[in-house]
Amino acid sequence: MNPSTETATDTQGSEDMPQASATTVTAPAPIRLDKEEIPTVLGKLRTLVQDKTRFEPHDITPLGEEDVLQDFSLQANYALEARFEQRVINGYFAPSGNDCHCASHEVGALAHAQEKERLRRAAGKLDNALRQAGQAYNGVEAGVYLPHAVKYWHLDTCSNCRGKGRISCHTCHGSSTETCWNCHGGRSVSCDAYGCYGSGKVSCSYCSGSGTVAEQVTDYITVQVPTTTYSNGSSHTSYHSETRTQYRTEHRNCYHCSFGKVSCSTCHGSGNIQCGTCRASGSITCRTCSGVGDLRCNPCDGSGKVGEAAWVDVQVTPGYSVSLPKQAPDDARRIREKESVHSLAALGSSLALAKVSIYNEDQPQEVDALYAGKLRIVRLDAACNAEKHHLVAYGTDLRWLTLDDIVEKLLRGDLKALSDALAGSADDGLFSAHVQGLLTPLRDVAASELNADVIESVLSGDADHAHVDVVTAEYAQNVRTCVLGALRQVYTRLAKQFWWKSALVALAAAIATWFFAGRGAAAVAGLLVTGAGYWLFNRKVKAVLSEALGGEQQAERAMAIAGKGRRNQLAQVLILAPASLAVLAASYGLPVRVRPVSAPQQAVMTSAPVAPHAPAAVPQDASSAKAVKLYENGDKAQALAMLESLVGKGDAGAYGLYGWMLLMGEGKPGPVSAPTAQQRVARQVAAKPLIGKGLLKNDSYALTAKGVMLAEGWQEPRNMARGLDLLKQAANKGNAQAMHLLGLYHVRGYQIPVNHKEARKWFTLAADKGSAGDIYNLGLMDWEGAGLKRPDRASAMQRWKIAAAMGEERAIKAVAQGQP
């Protein structure tokens, strides 16, 4: 094919060329480029070999090259459509100078009559635009191409408002007011005061609507109080009279109400009040028209006129296709199938308008523009490794259509050498540790940047491997298999050389540490040395690969490839497992080292055996304040011993806490177990006189103990109100036990209504005093949402972690299992 003798108007031998009467435009002759300015396929191939493989450009020998310009035709088809548009208008319509007023029945007909003329004008305009110099083949976009030139319109008086623009309000019918929606014109409504709601009566505030009130009566009784003294292991009990205060509750009728009800102060017993919406007038301003009485007419929008307008717009829809001459070679047809229309237009060396065709000039609906272009196709015959290859590239940037596996065949020799080395290494035996035979073929394969790119793209899971136009998918898979296999062999064989050294050093470090610090430290030291050995092993692998591949960067890239392909796992096991097992076995097998005891300690251990449950020694400076401090710090046994001594001496400040500890059974030696009913009664009887003496001093622990006895009915008639009052007095003195009990009674609703807010208050005060149990209780309330709008489990877990750190067993269990 000789490009210099062909013209763009020669379409006799082309495929799918449209046949229509048209004006033909002769395309300019194609510009011939100087061969030195055009990039060559041979140069591009040699650059690829030099950049992506380890071979040199002179390994490619050219045999022949054909550089041609292939003709192709690009057809742009523009479909024209006349679209009839019609709209409703009103008196605000402002016609332009060309718009035409007509009768109502003529609006649509006159607009339809313009369709043919509009299509002819659009086709002519499009024809002139396509013939303009510099007009791109795809310069016409889809959409409105020729907008309307004239609108036909007509307006009539609006029948809805009779031309006034306003209509009567449909709510108030022009009166500007409407009946009150609240009282419906009655001017009064039911009383909405709290508790009344139209009844005229509300609950009495004195008796809370019950009709009766409770009064507390105080009685004074004389009781015999036992006093027990302990001396030399025996006890003596004596009795004395005491006057005590006893409270009881009496109920009587309320003097302020009649059966719990009184007249409502808002409606004064009538049950009705004046309507506040209409101010007792029975009507309000119309909410629809805002009191105007009429509304703006909707059809005419207040203009008084309505009508319609119609016109015709022309829309254009472009479509593109490419055709080749019938005698076009197969590689040109493959290029057309591979590339899109717009891609071929961009790759072509020239694209000129050949002709424009207008179909059906009476009512044109299509305009075709035919462009003639030339696409550069270069065919190269070359020899490599005594084999001949045929290569094809196309376009201004010389894209490869086929490389005929020339680069792949250059690299296959290195790949085969590596594959043979891997096959030979399988026969070396299980304990073979030589790696030199694999390093040379691995270096040759890895020296090709193309191979490294292919491996990384395959391991990354890309749909198409790197350089898909240069090498086949089969070759890419073979490269991946061989390189990963070689890297695995390098790792494994170096591990066989190194594992016993790592295990021996870790074992020696563990034994040396055991001698000075014991088994636990020995295990830690051995594992640390194992980790250091693994780090040194990776350094050894990197050094070997750096020497084989020609640099640290190449070695790091190869190690990353091995990690992605998981070919270093066996080596990791060989390095870490033996050393770790040796360290752990040694740390558990070595005996426990016992530190020597000094002479004074040995004398104490041998000459002063401790009797079980011996009473704690009482310091010489014992006092009730120190006993309270010991109790609050958790040393209850020492506190109880000190309190027994102080009570025996008649210290009045010790009675309250001592009575509380006896009542609750705290501070006794031995394992804690649930007391029997008889044991509980005995504790209550023994603690009662001590608590009474503590009350004379207004002691907070005595108040707490007395409050519990009244609330529970222990040795006292149950009086929950009085018991809670005593607990609040103790809590106000800062007693954490009283705060805790108040929280429990309110959260459980024991003899009183459940009150989560009050319970949270007392638990919080106790938690602020350092009570781990109450911190746990607050967390439990957060978990269940008690006293909150919704459960806050993050806050609950945070509280439990704090309580667990303080030793609260329930909190430790809740943190461990993630729930209470």
Tab-separated table of C-alpha atoms in Angstrom, residues 75-493:
chain	number	residue	atom	x	y	z
A	75	GLN	CA	-17.929	7.720	10.582
A	76	ALA	CA	-19.751	10.124	12.901
A	77	ASN	CA	-23.534	9.719	12.687
A	78	TYR	CA	-25.712	12.486	14.151
A	79	ALA	CA	-29.356	11.523	14.744
A	80	LEU	CA	-31.678	14.562	14.762
A	81	GLU	CA	-35.034	14.575	16.576
A	82	ALA	CA	-37.651	17.329	16.642
A	83	ARG	CA	-39.144	17.422	20.121
A	84	PHE	CA	-42.509	19.100	20.655
A	85	GLU	CA	-42.704	20.973	23.991
A	86	GLN	CA	-45.897	22.368	25.575
A	87	ARG	CA	-46.293	24.283	28.855
A	88	VAL	CA	-49.097	25.885	30.904
A	89	ILE	CA	-48.566	29.655	31.292
A	90	ASN	CA	-50.264	32.505	33.186
A	91	GLY	CA	-50.538	36.261	32.927
A	92	TYR	CA	-46.917	36.716	33.981
A	93	PHE	CA	-45.717	35.175	30.700
A	94	ALA	CA	-43.523	37.674	28.815
A	95	PRO	CA	-43.264	36.819	25.086
A	96	SER	CA	-40.089	37.624	23.171
A	97	GLY	CA	-39.966	39.487	19.894
A	98	ASN	CA	-40.403	36.360	17.732
A	99	ASP	CA	-43.127	34.678	19.836
A	100	CYS	CA	-46.528	34.480	18.142
A	101	HIS	CA	-49.949	34.995	19.786
A	102	CYS	CA	-52.688	32.763	18.392
A	103	ALA	CA	-56.018	31.132	19.205
A	104	SER	CA	-56.074	28.402	21.852
A	105	HIS	CA	-56.844	25.638	19.334
A	106	GLU	CA	-53.950	26.720	17.090
A	107	VAL	CA	-51.108	26.622	19.646
A	108	GLY	CA	-50.161	22.944	19.225
A	109	ALA	CA	-50.915	22.768	15.499
A	110	LEU	CA	-48.734	25.754	14.620
A	111	ALA	CA	-45.853	24.421	16.706
A	112	HIS	CA	-46.100	20.945	15.068
A	113	ALA	CA	-46.043	22.621	11.651
A	114	GLN	CA	-42.539	23.913	12.382
A	115	GLU	CA	-40.966	20.460	12.879
A	116	LYS	CA	-39.795	19.861	9.284
A	117	GLU	CA	-38.401	23.365	8.942
A	118	ARG	CA	-36.576	23.088	12.251
A	119	LEU	CA	-35.019	19.750	11.229
A	120	ARG	CA	-33.887	21.221	7.874
A	121	ARG	CA	-32.334	24.217	9.615
A	122	ALA	CA	-30.627	21.979	12.186
A	123	ALA	CA	-29.219	19.749	9.449
A	124	GLY	CA	-27.914	22.781	7.545
A	125	LYS	CA	-26.372	24.275	10.675
A	126	LEU	CA	-24.738	20.961	11.534
A	127	ASP	CA	-23.438	20.581	7.954
A	128	ASN	CA	-21.813	24.026	8.068
A	129	ALA	CA	-20.307	23.347	11.503
A	130	LEU	CA	-18.754	20.044	10.424
A	131	ARG	CA	-17.112	21.667	7.400
A	132	GLN	CA	-15.410	24.370	9.455
A	133	ALA	CA	-11.630	24.118	9.580
A	134	GLY	CA	-10.352	22.803	12.904
A	135	GLN	CA	-13.694	21.221	13.844
A	136	ALA	CA	-12.994	18.008	15.838
A	137	TYR	CA	-14.686	14.809	14.750
A	138	ASN	CA	-16.309	14.552	18.210
A	139	GLY	CA	-16.901	18.280	18.712
A	140	VAL	CA	-20.708	17.997	18.644
A	141	GLU	CA	-22.086	16.766	21.972
A	142	ALA	CA	-25.427	15.115	22.673
A	143	GLY	CA	-28.334	17.367	23.740
A	144	VAL	CA	-30.303	20.335	22.403
A	145	TYR	CA	-28.578	21.389	19.203
A	146	LEU	CA	-31.053	23.901	17.760
A	147	PRO	CA	-33.248	25.572	20.420
A	148	HIS	CA	-36.666	26.991	19.506
A	149	ALA	CA	-36.870	30.249	17.604
A	150	VAL	CA	-40.513	31.037	18.330
A	151	LYS	CA	-43.168	30.112	20.879
A	152	TYR	CA	-46.875	29.982	20.020
A	153	TRP	CA	-49.015	31.077	22.948
A	154	HIS	CA	-52.534	31.969	24.039
A	155	LEU	CA	-54.022	33.400	27.274
A	156	ASP	CA	-57.645	33.483	28.570
A	157	THR	CA	-59.300	34.911	31.669
A	158	CYS	CA	-58.912	32.504	34.632
A	159	SER	CA	-62.266	30.792	35.271
A	160	ASN	CA	-61.348	29.919	38.841
A	161	CYS	CA	-61.061	33.529	40.062
A	162	ARG	CA	-62.888	35.188	37.112
A	163	GLY	CA	-59.846	37.291	36.431
A	164	LYS	CA	-59.538	38.762	39.928
A	165	GLY	CA	-56.485	36.745	40.952
A	166	ARG	CA	-57.983	36.024	44.428
A	167	ILE	CA	-60.429	33.374	45.682
A	168	SER	CA	-62.453	33.134	48.885
A	169	CYS	CA	-60.721	31.319	51.774
A	170	HIS	CA	-62.085	27.771	52.063
A	171	THR	CA	-61.675	27.743	55.871
A	172	CYS	CA	-63.317	30.997	56.971
A	173	HIS	CA	-65.276	31.586	53.717
A	174	GLY	CA	-64.206	35.210	53.680
A	175	SER	CA	-65.061	36.093	57.288
A	176	SER	CA	-61.366	36.228	58.295
A	177	THR	CA	-62.043	34.265	61.551
A	178	GLU	CA	-62.733	30.630	62.350
A	179	THR	CA	-64.185	28.731	65.304
A	180	CYS	CA	-61.600	28.160	68.071
A	181	TRP	CA	-60.080	24.696	67.660
A	182	ASN	CA	-59.458	24.317	71.403
A	183	CYS	CA	-62.889	25.082	72.906
A	184	HIS	CA	-64.888	24.582	69.659
A	185	GLY	CA	-66.723	27.870	70.344
A	186	GLY	CA	-67.724	27.017	73.916
A	187	ARG	CA	-65.259	29.597	75.355
A	188	SER	CA	-64.278	27.287	78.268
A	189	VAL	CA	-62.258	24.082	78.548
A	190	SER	CA	-61.643	21.409	81.171
A	191	CYS	CA	-59.252	22.377	83.948
A	192	ASP	CA	-55.771	21.021	83.211
A	193	ALA	CA	-54.255	21.584	86.673
A	194	TYR	CA	-52.206	18.662	88.027
A	195	GLY	CA	-54.547	16.145	89.716
A	196	CYS	CA	-57.752	17.934	88.692
A	197	TYR	CA	-58.222	17.372	84.949
A	198	GLY	CA	-61.808	18.662	85.022
A	199	SER	CA	-62.943	16.966	88.249
A	200	GLY	CA	-62.720	20.084	90.440
A	201	LYS	CA	-60.866	18.148	93.165
A	202	VAL	CA	-57.172	17.454	93.802
A	203	SER	CA	-55.345	15.261	96.331
A	204	CYS	CA	-54.606	16.731	99.753
A	205	SER	CA	-50.960	17.685	100.161
A	206	TYR	CA	-50.932	16.879	103.907
A	207	CYS	CA	-52.039	13.249	103.661
A	208	SER	CA	-51.039	12.691	99.988
A	209	GLY	CA	-54.649	11.771	99.189
A	210	SER	CA	-54.881	8.927	101.708
A	211	GLY	CA	-57.179	10.718	104.191
A	212	THR	CA	-54.985	9.731	107.158
A	213	VAL	CA	-51.703	10.996	108.608
A	214	ALA	CA	-49.091	9.228	110.749
A	215	GLU	CA	-47.685	10.631	113.979
A	216	GLN	CA	-44.658	9.313	115.855
A	217	VAL	CA	-45.158	8.781	119.606
A	218	THR	CA	-42.230	8.454	122.013
A	219	ASP	CA	-42.367	6.055	124.983
A	220	TYR	CA	-39.746	5.591	127.709
A	221	ILE	CA	-39.183	2.068	129.079
A	222	THR	CA	-36.847	0.609	131.685
A	223	VAL	CA	-34.824	-2.482	130.754
A	224	GLN	CA	-32.234	-4.680	132.443
A	225	VAL	CA	-28.902	-4.461	130.580
A	226	PRO	CA	-26.258	-7.220	131.024
A	227	THR	CA	-22.576	-6.289	131.303
A	228	THR	CA	-19.992	-8.992	130.655
A	229	THR	CA	-16.397	-8.716	131.818
A	230	TYR	CA	-13.531	-11.036	130.854
A	231	SER	CA	-10.674	-11.876	133.176
A	232	ASN	CA	-8.069	-14.655	132.959
A	233	GLY	CA	-10.082	-16.633	130.440
A	234	SER	CA	-13.401	-16.452	132.358
A	235	SER	CA	-16.352	-14.103	132.070
A	236	HIS	CA	-18.776	-12.534	134.556
A	237	THR	CA	-22.140	-10.982	133.701
A	238	SER	CA	-23.946	-8.393	135.840
A	239	TYR	CA	-27.175	-6.453	135.209
A	240	HIS	CA	-28.209	-2.821	135.699
A	241	SER	CA	-31.335	-0.805	134.845
A	242	GLU	CA	-31.450	1.641	131.957
A	243	THR	CA	-34.202	3.931	130.661
A	244	ARG	CA	-34.583	3.690	126.916
A	245	THR	CA	-36.544	5.586	124.320
A	246	GLN	CA	-39.055	3.617	122.220
A	247	TYR	CA	-40.816	5.024	119.186
A	248	ARG	CA	-44.191	3.972	117.742
A	249	THR	CA	-46.443	5.305	114.990
A	250	GLU	CA	-50.139	6.202	115.337
A	251	HIS	CA	-52.541	6.991	112.453
A	252	ARG	CA	-55.435	9.540	112.560
A	253	ASN	CA	-57.811	11.221	110.112
A	254	CYS	CA	-56.449	14.234	108.191
A	255	TYR	CA	-57.985	17.564	109.386
A	256	HIS	CA	-57.290	19.426	106.102
A	257	CYS	CA	-59.347	17.421	103.564
A	258	SER	CA	-62.439	15.366	102.997
A	259	PHE	CA	-61.510	11.769	102.297
A	260	GLY	CA	-58.142	12.887	100.825
A	261	LYS	CA	-59.537	15.493	98.375
A	262	VAL	CA	-59.670	19.319	98.408
A	263	SER	CA	-61.064	21.882	95.940
A	264	CYS	CA	-58.790	22.702	92.970
A	265	SER	CA	-57.262	26.174	93.359
A	266	THR	CA	-57.180	26.699	89.567
A	267	CYS	CA	-60.840	26.113	88.673
A	268	HIS	CA	-62.133	26.661	92.270
A	269	GLY	CA	-64.007	23.367	92.136
A	270	SER	CA	-65.943	24.060	88.919
A	271	GLY	CA	-63.834	21.766	86.718
A	272	ASN	CA	-63.708	24.337	83.848
A	273	ILE	CA	-61.504	27.324	83.050
A	274	GLN	CA	-61.617	30.038	80.379
A	275	CYS	CA	-60.115	29.005	77.011
A	276	GLY	CA	-56.687	30.574	76.654
A	277	THR	CA	-56.480	29.992	72.914
A	278	CYS	CA	-59.352	32.297	71.936
A	279	ARG	CA	-59.398	34.224	75.256
A	280	ALA	CA	-62.968	33.030	75.867
A	281	SER	CA	-64.232	34.654	72.651
A	282	GLY	CA	-64.998	31.359	70.860
A	283	SER	CA	-63.218	32.364	67.598
A	284	ILE	CA	-59.643	32.931	66.411
A	285	THR	CA	-57.992	34.521	63.383
A	286	CYS	CA	-58.246	32.195	60.342
A	287	ARG	CA	-55.079	30.118	60.173
A	288	THR	CA	-55.407	29.426	56.422
A	289	CYS	CA	-55.609	33.015	55.098
A	290	SER	CA	-54.078	34.668	58.214
A	291	GLY	CA	-57.226	36.863	58.579
A	292	VAL	CA	-57.200	38.291	55.052
A	293	GLY	CA	-60.365	36.486	54.012
A	294	ASP	CA	-59.213	35.395	50.555
A	295	LEU	CA	-56.307	33.525	48.958
A	296	ARG	CA	-54.172	33.912	45.868
A	297	CYS	CA	-55.601	31.936	42.930
A	298	ASN	CA	-53.431	28.908	42.217
A	299	PRO	CA	-54.001	28.279	38.464
A	300	CYS	CA	-53.208	31.864	37.425
A	301	ASP	CA	-50.853	32.606	40.357
A	302	GLY	CA	-52.788	35.827	40.998
A	303	SER	CA	-52.405	37.159	37.426
A	304	GLY	CA	-56.025	36.524	36.400
A	305	LYS	CA	-55.075	34.727	33.175
A	306	VAL	CA	-54.114	31.170	32.189
A	307	GLY	CA	-53.191	29.546	28.887
A	308	GLU	CA	-50.564	27.452	27.141
A	309	ALA	CA	-47.454	27.820	24.990
A	310	ALA	CA	-45.804	25.350	22.571
A	311	TRP	CA	-42.589	25.175	20.547
A	312	VAL	CA	-40.165	22.744	18.876
A	313	ASP	CA	-36.546	22.005	19.893
A	314	VAL	CA	-34.134	19.835	17.892
A	315	GLN	CA	-32.032	17.296	19.799
A	316	VAL	CA	-28.872	15.629	18.438
A	317	THR	CA	-27.438	12.213	19.400
A	318	PRO	CA	-23.979	11.394	17.956
A	319	GLY	CA	-22.670	7.863	17.284
A	320	TYR	CA	-19.245	6.740	16.013
A	321	SER	CA	-17.861	3.732	14.138
A	322	VAL	CA	-14.624	2.736	12.380
A	323	SER	CA	-14.316	0.775	9.132
A	324	LEU	CA	-11.353	-0.617	7.185
A	325	PRO	CA	-10.886	-1.379	3.499
A	326	LYS	CA	-11.799	-4.901	2.451
A	327	GLN	CA	-8.186	-5.695	1.585
A	328	ALA	CA	-6.929	-4.557	5.018
A	329	PRO	CA	-4.540	-7.113	6.615
A	330	ASP	CA	-5.493	-9.219	9.626
A	331	ASP	CA	-3.309	-7.308	12.067
A	332	ALA	CA	-5.151	-4.069	11.192
A	333	ARG	CA	-8.475	-5.783	11.955
A	334	ARG	CA	-7.068	-7.038	15.280
A	335	ILE	CA	-6.082	-3.481	16.147
A	336	ARG	CA	-9.620	-2.263	15.393
A	337	GLU	CA	-11.076	-4.939	17.697
A	338	LYS	CA	-8.609	-4.138	20.462
A	339	GLU	CA	-8.933	-0.358	20.511
A	340	SER	CA	-12.032	1.823	20.889
A	341	VAL	CA	-13.128	4.347	18.251
A	342	HIS	CA	-11.802	7.348	20.164
A	343	SER	CA	-8.535	5.546	20.965
A	344	LEU	CA	-7.956	4.824	17.267
A	345	ALA	CA	-8.690	8.450	16.425
A	346	ALA	CA	-6.054	9.527	18.955
A	347	LEU	CA	-3.505	6.978	17.666
A	348	GLY	CA	-3.985	7.928	14.015
A	349	SER	CA	-1.352	10.123	12.403
A	350	SER	CA	-3.959	12.191	10.510
A	351	LEU	CA	-7.749	12.493	10.531
A	352	ALA	CA	-9.473	14.677	7.919
A	353	LEU	CA	-13.087	15.191	6.876
A	354	ALA	CA	-13.933	13.339	3.648
A	355	LYS	CA	-17.609	14.102	3.188
A	356	VAL	CA	-20.845	15.093	4.904
A	357	SER	CA	-24.154	13.404	4.026
A	358	ILE	CA	-27.654	14.601	4.831
A	359	TYR	CA	-30.333	11.899	4.583
A	360	ASN	CA	-33.934	12.640	3.495
A	361	GLU	CA	-33.604	16.346	2.789
A	362	ASP	CA	-37.409	16.817	2.939
A	363	GLN	CA	-37.410	15.893	6.650
A	364	PRO	CA	-33.772	15.167	7.568
A	365	GLN	CA	-33.265	12.936	10.626
A	366	GLU	CA	-29.604	11.914	10.190
A	367	VAL	CA	-26.363	13.647	9.246
A	368	ASP	CA	-23.236	11.581	8.563
A	369	ALA	CA	-19.669	12.865	8.629
A	370	LEU	CA	-17.012	10.588	7.137
A	371	TYR	CA	-13.404	11.098	8.186
A	372	ALA	CA	-10.383	9.517	6.527
A	373	GLY	CA	-7.414	8.652	8.736
A	374	LYS	CA	-4.154	6.770	8.654
A	375	LEU	CA	-2.807	4.488	11.369
A	376	ARG	CA	0.895	3.677	11.566
A	377	ILE	CA	1.622	-0.081	11.663
A	378	VAL	CA	5.191	-1.361	11.978
A	379	ARG	CA	6.071	-5.019	11.300
A	380	LEU	CA	9.530	-6.158	12.408
A	381	ASP	CA	11.282	-9.459	11.707
A	382	ALA	CA	14.117	-10.123	14.174
A	383	ALA	CA	16.352	-12.984	15.298
A	384	CYS	CA	17.211	-13.889	18.869
A	385	ASN	CA	18.956	-17.028	20.153
A	386	ALA	CA	18.943	-18.460	16.592
A	387	GLU	CA	15.135	-18.096	16.391
A	388	LYS	CA	13.162	-15.796	14.113
A	389	HIS	CA	10.343	-13.627	15.451
A	390	HIS	CA	7.640	-11.446	13.922
A	391	LEU	CA	6.646	-8.365	15.944
A	392	VAL	CA	3.887	-5.819	15.288
A	393	ALA	CA	3.403	-2.364	16.846
A	394	TYR	CA	0.972	0.397	15.932
A	395	GLY	CA	0.016	4.008	16.613
A	396	THR	CA	1.994	7.132	17.224
A	397	ASP	CA	3.326	5.712	20.505
A	398	LEU	CA	4.020	2.256	18.959
A	399	ARG	CA	1.852	0.059	21.138
A	400	TRP	CA	2.613	-3.637	20.936
A	401	LEU	CA	0.111	-5.772	19.116
A	402	THR	CA	2.344	-8.844	19.380
A	403	LEU	CA	5.886	-9.470	20.647
A	404	ASP	CA	5.920	-13.108	19.487
A	405	ASP	CA	7.306	-14.113	22.938
A	406	ILE	CA	10.751	-12.756	22.027
A	407	VAL	CA	11.436	-11.343	25.535
A	408	GLU	CA	9.956	-14.412	27.186
A	409	LYS	CA	12.227	-16.708	25.162
A	410	LEU	CA	15.242	-14.646	26.210
A	411	LEU	CA	14.342	-15.227	29.850
A	412	ARG	CA	13.321	-18.876	29.603
A	413	GLY	CA	16.957	-20.044	29.589
A	414	ASP	CA	17.581	-18.497	33.032
A	415	LEU	CA	14.300	-19.895	34.294
A	416	LYS	CA	15.165	-23.399	33.070
A	417	ALA	CA	18.565	-23.247	34.812
A	418	LEU	CA	16.866	-22.287	38.087
A	419	SER	CA	14.279	-25.041	37.633
A	420	ASP	CA	17.016	-27.632	37.063
A	421	ALA	CA	18.889	-26.427	40.158
A	422	LEU	CA	15.733	-26.823	42.234
A	423	ALA	CA	15.156	-30.323	40.865
A	424	GLY	CA	18.749	-31.275	41.733
A	425	SER	CA	18.436	-29.884	45.258
A	426	ALA	CA	15.611	-32.331	45.960
A	427	ASP	CA	18.119	-35.210	45.745
A	428	ASP	CA	20.622	-33.699	48.207
A	429	GLY	CA	19.047	-35.286	51.257
A	430	LEU	CA	17.082	-34.110	54.278
A	431	PHE	CA	20.040	-32.616	56.127
A	432	SER	CA	21.724	-30.842	53.208
A	433	ALA	CA	22.654	-27.241	54.061
A	434	HIS	CA	24.544	-26.080	50.927
A	435	VAL	CA	23.058	-23.045	49.149
A	436	GLN	CA	25.732	-22.006	46.630
A	437	GLY	CA	24.290	-24.145	43.818
A	438	LEU	CA	21.017	-22.171	43.931
A	439	LEU	CA	22.425	-18.677	44.194
A	440	THR	CA	23.820	-18.324	40.626
A	441	PRO	CA	20.606	-19.250	38.706
A	442	LEU	CA	18.554	-17.273	41.234
A	443	ARG	CA	20.738	-14.233	40.580
A	444	ASP	CA	20.225	-14.555	36.807
A	445	VAL	CA	16.431	-14.770	37.130
A	446	ALA	CA	16.154	-12.001	39.729
A	447	ALA	CA	18.448	-9.728	37.704
A	448	SER	CA	15.530	-9.221	35.310
A	449	GLU	CA	13.343	-6.417	36.606
A	450	LEU	CA	10.504	-7.825	34.519
A	451	ASN	CA	10.552	-11.099	36.506
A	452	ALA	CA	10.430	-9.237	39.830
A	453	ASP	CA	7.490	-7.118	38.620
A	454	VAL	CA	5.627	-10.238	37.470
A	455	ILE	CA	6.144	-12.056	40.798
A	456	GLU	CA	4.964	-9.119	42.909
A	457	SER	CA	1.849	-8.554	40.778
A	458	VAL	CA	0.934	-12.266	40.968
A	459	LEU	CA	1.428	-12.372	44.761
A	460	SER	CA	-0.652	-9.192	45.162
A	461	GLY	CA	-3.600	-10.933	43.486
A	462	ASP	CA	-3.842	-8.583	40.491
A	463	ALA	CA	-6.255	-9.712	37.767
A	464	ASP	CA	-3.559	-9.227	35.097
A	465	HIS	CA	0.080	-9.750	35.929
A	466	ALA	CA	2.639	-7.069	35.156
A	467	HIS	CA	3.814	-6.782	31.496
A	468	VAL	CA	0.874	-8.814	30.236
A	469	ASP	CA	1.709	-7.719	26.672
A	470	VAL	CA	5.290	-8.943	27.002
A	471	VAL	CA	5.065	-12.382	28.672
A	472	THR	CA	2.301	-14.982	28.920
A	473	ALA	CA	0.354	-15.968	32.032
A	474	GLU	CA	1.979	-19.449	31.932
A	475	TYR	CA	5.468	-17.943	32.034
A	476	ALA	CA	4.441	-15.632	34.909
A	477	GLN	CA	3.220	-18.604	36.946
A	478	ASN	CA	6.432	-20.559	36.243
A	479	VAL	CA	8.568	-17.595	37.352
A	480	ARG	CA	6.587	-17.319	40.590
A	481	THR	CA	6.906	-21.049	41.325
A	482	CYS	CA	10.654	-21.246	40.641
A	483	VAL	CA	11.671	-18.055	42.457
A	484	LEU	CA	9.582	-18.822	45.549
A	485	GLY	CA	10.931	-22.382	45.575
A	486	ALA	CA	14.512	-21.133	45.372
A	487	LEU	CA	13.958	-18.609	48.182
A	488	ARG	CA	12.409	-21.320	50.332
A	489	GLN	CA	15.454	-23.545	49.784
A	490	VAL	CA	17.817	-20.682	50.681
A	491	TYR	CA	15.932	-19.943	53.908
A	492	THR	CA	15.612	-23.607	54.902
A	493	ARG	CA	19.238	-24.571	54.211
